[in-house]
Coordinates of C-alpha atoms in Angstrom, one line a residue:
M45 CA 90.0 -133.6 71.9
I46 CA 87.1 -132.5 73.2
L47 CA 88.9 -130.8 75.9
Y48 CA 91.3 -129.0 73.2
L49 CA 88.4 -127.8 71.8
T50 CA 86.9 -126.4 74.6
Q51 CA 90.1 -124.6 75.5
G52 CA 90.6 -123.2 72.2
L53 CA 86.9 -121.8 72.2
T54 CA 87.3 -120.2 75.8
R55 CA 90.8 -119.4 75.5
A56 CA 91.5 -121.0 78.8
K57 CA 95.0 -121.3 80.1
T58 CA 96.0 -124.7 81.0
T59 CA 98.7 -127.6 80.0
N60 CA 98.7 -130.7 78.3
K61 CA 99.2 -132.8 81.4
R62 CA 96.2 -131.2 83.1
L63 CA 94.1 -132.0 79.8
F64 CA 95.6 -135.5 79.7
A65 CA 94.8 -136.1 83.5
A66 CA 91.3 -134.9 82.9
A67 CA 90.8 -137.1 79.9
L68 CA 92.0 -139.9 81.8
F69 CA 89.7 -139.0 84.5
A70 CA 86.7 -138.6 82.1
S71 CA 87.4 -141.9 80.7
C72 CA 87.0 -143.7 84.1
I73 CA 82.9 -143.2 83.3
V74 CA 83.1 -146.1 81.2
P75 CA 84.4 -149.0 83.7
I76 CA 82.1 -147.4 86.3
T77 CA 78.8 -147.6 84.3
V78 CA 79.5 -151.3 83.3
L79 CA 80.6 -152.5 86.5
M80 CA 78.4 -150.5 88.7
P81 CA 75.4 -149.7 86.5
N82 CA 73.4 -148.4 89.8
V83 CA 75.8 -146.2 91.5
W84 CA 74.5 -142.8 91.8
L85 CA 77.2 -141.4 89.2
T86 CA 75.3 -142.7 86.5
S87 CA 72.4 -140.7 87.3
A88 CA 71.9 -137.2 85.6
I89 CA 73.1 -135.5 88.8
G90 CA 76.1 -137.8 89.2
K91 CA 77.1 -137.1 85.6
L92 CA 77.1 -133.1 85.9
F93 CA 79.1 -133.6 89.2
F94 CA 81.4 -135.9 87.2
S95 CA 81.7 -133.2 84.4
L96 CA 82.5 -130.5 87.0
I97 CA 85.4 -132.6 88.3
I98 CA 86.6 -133.0 84.9
I99 CA 86.8 -129.3 84.0
Y100 CA 88.1 -128.5 87.4
I101 CA 91.0 -130.9 86.6
A102 CA 91.6 -129.3 83.2
F103 CA 91.3 -125.6 83.9
S104 CA 91.3 -125.4 87.6
V105 CA 89.0 -122.4 88.9
K106 CA 90.2 -119.0 88.0
S107 CA 86.9 -117.4 88.7
I108 CA 83.2 -118.9 89.1
Q109 CA 82.2 -117.4 85.9
S110 CA 84.9 -118.3 83.7
F111 CA 84.5 -122.0 85.3
F112 CA 80.9 -122.1 84.6
I113 CA 81.6 -120.7 80.6
Q114 CA 84.1 -123.6 80.7
W115 CA 81.8 -126.2 81.9
L116 CA 79.0 -125.0 79.4
T117 CA 81.3 -125.1 76.6
F118 CA 82.3 -128.3 77.3
Y119 CA 78.7 -129.7 77.0
F120 CA 78.0 -127.9 73.8
V121 CA 81.4 -129.2 72.2
T122 CA 80.4 -132.6 73.3
F123 CA 76.8 -132.5 72.1
A124 CA 77.8 -130.9 69.0
I125 CA 80.2 -133.6 68.2
G126 CA 78.0 -136.4 69.4
G127 CA 75.4 -135.2 67.6
G128 CA 77.1 -135.3 64.3
L129 CA 78.4 -138.9 64.8
L130 CA 74.7 -140.0 65.3
G131 CA 73.6 -137.9 62.5
I132 CA 76.0 -139.4 60.1
H133 CA 75.6 -142.9 61.6
F134 CA 71.8 -142.9 61.1
F135 CA 72.2 -141.2 57.8
L136 CA 74.3 -144.3 56.4
N137 CA 72.8 -147.2 58.3
S138 CA 69.3 -146.5 59.2
H139 CA 66.5 -147.9 57.1
I140 CA 62.5 -147.5 57.6
E141 CA 60.0 -149.7 56.4
F142 CA 56.0 -149.6 56.7
D143 CA 54.0 -152.3 57.6
G144 CA 50.5 -151.3 57.5
S145 CA 50.2 -148.7 59.9
S146 CA 53.5 -149.5 61.8
M147 CA 56.7 -147.9 61.2
I148 CA 59.8 -150.3 61.6
T149 CA 63.4 -149.0 61.8
F150 CA 66.2 -151.4 62.1
S151 CA 70.3 -150.7 61.4
S152 CA 72.8 -152.5 59.2
G153 CA 76.3 -152.0 57.8
Y154 CA 78.2 -150.8 61.0
G155 CA 76.0 -152.6 63.1
D156 CA 74.1 -151.3 66.3
P157 CA 75.2 -149.9 68.4
V158 CA 77.8 -147.9 66.8
S159 CA 81.1 -149.9 66.1
W160 CA 84.2 -148.8 67.3
V161 CA 85.6 -148.4 63.9
F162 CA 82.9 -145.9 62.9
V163 CA 83.6 -143.8 65.9
C164 CA 87.5 -143.8 65.3
I165 CA 86.8 -142.5 61.8
G166 CA 83.6 -140.4 62.4
F167 CA 84.7 -138.8 65.6
P168 CA 88.1 -137.0 64.2
V169 CA 86.1 -135.9 61.0
S170 CA 83.2 -134.6 63.2
W171 CA 85.6 -132.9 65.6
V172 CA 87.5 -131.2 62.8
F173 CA 84.4 -129.9 61.2
T174 CA 82.8 -128.5 64.5
K175 CA 86.3 -127.0 65.2
W176 CA 86.5 -125.2 61.5
R177 CA 82.7 -124.0 61.7
M178 CA 83.3 -122.6 65.4
E179 CA 86.6 -120.9 64.1
Q180 CA 84.5 -119.5 61.3
V181 CA 81.7 -118.0 63.7
Q182 CA 84.3 -116.6 65.8
A183 CA 86.2 -114.9 62.8
H184 CA 82.7 -113.6 61.5
Q185 CA 81.7 -112.2 65.0
M186 CA 85.1 -110.5 65.1
K187 CA 84.5 -108.8 61.7
V188 CA 81.2 -107.8 62.6
E189 CA 82.1 -105.8 65.4
D190 CA 84.3 -103.7 63.0
L191 CA 81.7 -103.3 60.5
Y192 CA 79.9 -99.8 60.0
N193 CA 77.9 -98.2 57.6
V194 CA 79.6 -95.9 55.0
T195 CA 78.5 -93.1 52.8
I196 CA 80.9 -92.0 50.1
R197 CA 80.6 -89.1 47.8
F198 CA 82.5 -88.5 44.6
N199 CA 81.8 -86.7 41.2
G200 CA 78.2 -85.6 42.5
K201 CA 77.1 -89.1 43.4
K202 CA 76.7 -91.0 46.9
V203 CA 77.1 -94.5 47.5
D204 CA 76.1 -96.4 50.6
C205 CA 78.0 -99.4 51.4
T206 CA 79.2 -101.5 54.4
G207 CA 83.0 -100.8 55.6
L208 CA 85.6 -102.8 57.9
V209 CA 88.0 -101.2 60.0
D210 CA 91.3 -102.8 58.6
S211 CA 94.2 -102.4 61.3
G212 CA 96.6 -103.9 58.5
N213 CA 95.9 -100.9 56.0
Q214 CA 98.6 -98.3 56.9
L215 CA 98.5 -96.8 53.3
I216 CA 99.0 -93.1 53.0
D217 CA 99.8 -91.1 50.0
P218 CA 103.6 -90.1 50.7
I219 CA 103.0 -86.8 48.8
S220 CA 99.7 -85.2 50.1
K221 CA 100.1 -87.6 53.5
K222 CA 96.2 -88.3 53.1
M223 CA 94.9 -91.7 54.3
V224 CA 94.1 -94.4 51.4
F225 CA 90.7 -96.1 51.9
L226 CA 90.1 -99.1 49.6
A227 CA 86.7 -100.0 48.1
D228 CA 86.1 -102.9 45.6
L229 CA 84.2 -103.1 42.1
Q230 CA 80.8 -103.4 43.7
V231 CA 81.3 -99.3 45.0
W232 CA 83.3 -98.3 41.8
R233 CA 80.6 -99.5 39.6
Q234 CA 78.1 -97.0 41.1
L235 CA 80.8 -94.2 40.7
L236 CA 82.2 -94.9 37.3
S237 CA 81.4 -96.8 34.2
D238 CA 82.8 -100.2 33.5
Q239 CA 85.0 -98.6 30.4
E240 CA 86.3 -96.1 32.8
L241 CA 87.1 -98.6 35.2
E242 CA 89.0 -100.9 32.7
F243 CA 91.0 -98.0 31.6
L244 CA 91.8 -97.4 35.4
K245 CA 93.7 -100.5 35.7
S246 CA 97.4 -100.0 36.9
D247 CA 98.9 -101.2 33.9
Q248 CA 96.8 -99.2 31.5
V249 CA 96.1 -95.9 33.3
Y250 CA 98.9 -94.1 31.8
D251 CA 97.9 -95.3 28.3
H252 CA 94.3 -94.0 28.7
L253 CA 94.5 -90.8 30.5
D254 CA 93.1 -88.9 27.7
D255 CA 89.9 -91.1 27.4
L256 CA 89.1 -89.7 30.8
S257 CA 86.9 -86.9 31.5
P258 CA 88.6 -83.7 33.1
A259 CA 86.8 -84.3 36.4
I260 CA 88.3 -87.7 36.8
Q261 CA 91.5 -86.7 35.5
S262 CA 92.1 -83.7 38.1
A263 CA 90.9 -86.5 41.0
L264 CA 93.0 -89.1 39.8
R265 CA 96.2 -90.1 42.2
I266 CA 98.7 -92.7 41.6
V267 CA 99.9 -93.7 44.9
P268 CA 103.1 -96.1 45.3
Y269 CA 102.7 -99.1 47.8
Q270 CA 104.5 -102.7 48.7
G271 CA 102.4 -105.3 49.6
A272 CA 103.5 -108.3 51.7
G273 CA 105.8 -110.6 49.7
S274 CA 105.9 -108.3 46.7
L275 CA 107.9 -105.6 45.2
G276 CA 106.8 -101.8 44.7
Q277 CA 103.3 -101.3 43.1
L278 CA 101.2 -98.5 42.1
M279 CA 97.6 -98.1 43.3
V280 CA 94.8 -96.0 41.4
T281 CA 93.0 -93.6 43.6
F282 CA 91.0 -90.8 43.7
T283 CA 90.4 -88.0 45.8
V284 CA 86.7 -88.2 46.7
E285 CA 84.6 -85.2 48.3
S286 CA 84.0 -87.1 51.6
I287 CA 83.7 -90.4 53.4
T288 CA 81.2 -90.4 56.3
I289 CA 81.4 -93.3 58.8
H290 CA 78.2 -94.1 60.6
T291 CA 78.5 -95.2 64.2
K292 CA 76.4 -95.8 67.1
D293 CA 77.9 -93.0 68.7
G294 CA 77.4 -90.4 65.8
Q295 CA 79.2 -90.0 62.3
L296 CA 82.8 -89.3 61.5
K297 CA 83.3 -87.4 58.5
V298 CA 86.6 -87.4 56.7
D299 CA 86.9 -84.8 54.1
R300 CA 88.7 -85.3 50.8
P301 CA 90.3 -88.6 51.5
L302 CA 91.8 -90.9 48.8
L303 CA 89.9 -94.1 47.9
G304 CA 91.6 -97.0 46.0
I305 CA 90.5 -99.1 43.5
Q306 CA 90.3 -103.0 44.1
H307 CA 89.5 -104.6 41.0
H308 CA 88.2 -108.0 42.9
D309 CA 86.0 -108.7 46.0
L310 CA 87.3 -107.4 49.2
A311 CA 85.2 -110.3 50.8
H312 CA 84.1 -113.4 49.2
D313 CA 80.7 -113.3 51.2
Q314 CA 80.1 -109.5 50.2
M315 CA 80.2 -108.9 54.1
Y316 CA 81.9 -105.5 53.3
Q317 CA 82.8 -103.5 50.4
I318 CA 85.2 -100.6 51.5
L319 CA 88.1 -101.2 54.1
I320 CA 88.4 -98.2 56.5
H321 CA 91.8 -96.5 57.1
P322 CA 92.5 -97.4 61.0
H323 CA 93.7 -93.7 61.5
A324 CA 90.3 -92.4 61.0
S325 CA 90.3 -91.6 64.6
L326 CA 86.6 -91.8 66.2
K327 CA 87.6 -88.4 68.0
G328 CA 86.3 -86.6 64.9
I329 CA 82.6 -88.1 65.4
T330 CA 80.0 -85.6 65.4
A331 CA 76.5 -86.2 66.5

């Protein structure tokens, strides 16, 4: 399980046979330690050498750099899971008492050392948690790489927010052929009032057109779209003055694009508030 997790984090190419062989070889350290406690493999240098062989069996050597990364990841995963196991064990079973100026610790319950029952239950739980958290970190890092500061100008107002380049957003107005960006309520509440936003829900907009100001009516556009697993729907959008994407290479300004209203948060952690259309090519960047 540790080798599987190492493979997932490093995206190394291997086979189940190689991983099983490496795991079988790794388990040999137990009888070696018990039967030959003084052999050099039980020393720190010996354990490092033993772990190198484990990684070699599991993944072979494509390059020195990739082999070194796999080896370090193997240790990182091992310590993460092992630390989780020990933390759970001592959280549940360790007790501390004070006797005068001395502190006494002892274990109860599952016993000391950690019992096999605890390992069989705790190891999979710790493994699943470690895998889940590392996947979350990877997903977060992938998002961060595609995040940009964005400035929106509409109806005489300016809003600064964070945008994510969404490769899955291919929405274009079929009439004007303009790109459609999407912003959530955190952005739109700085551009329109709560009452106007309530009127602009797709199922109410036609009934409340006369309640909107002329400036908002003239910028309003209804764009048809079809989401995954759903029938055709309508999205309320506005022709904004400009959307400027700030990058490390300069600024990309898109004049008079369409900006759609999403009546919910685009990200549960508010990491970004606007989805940037992938067709906003960085060729248009100006310093």
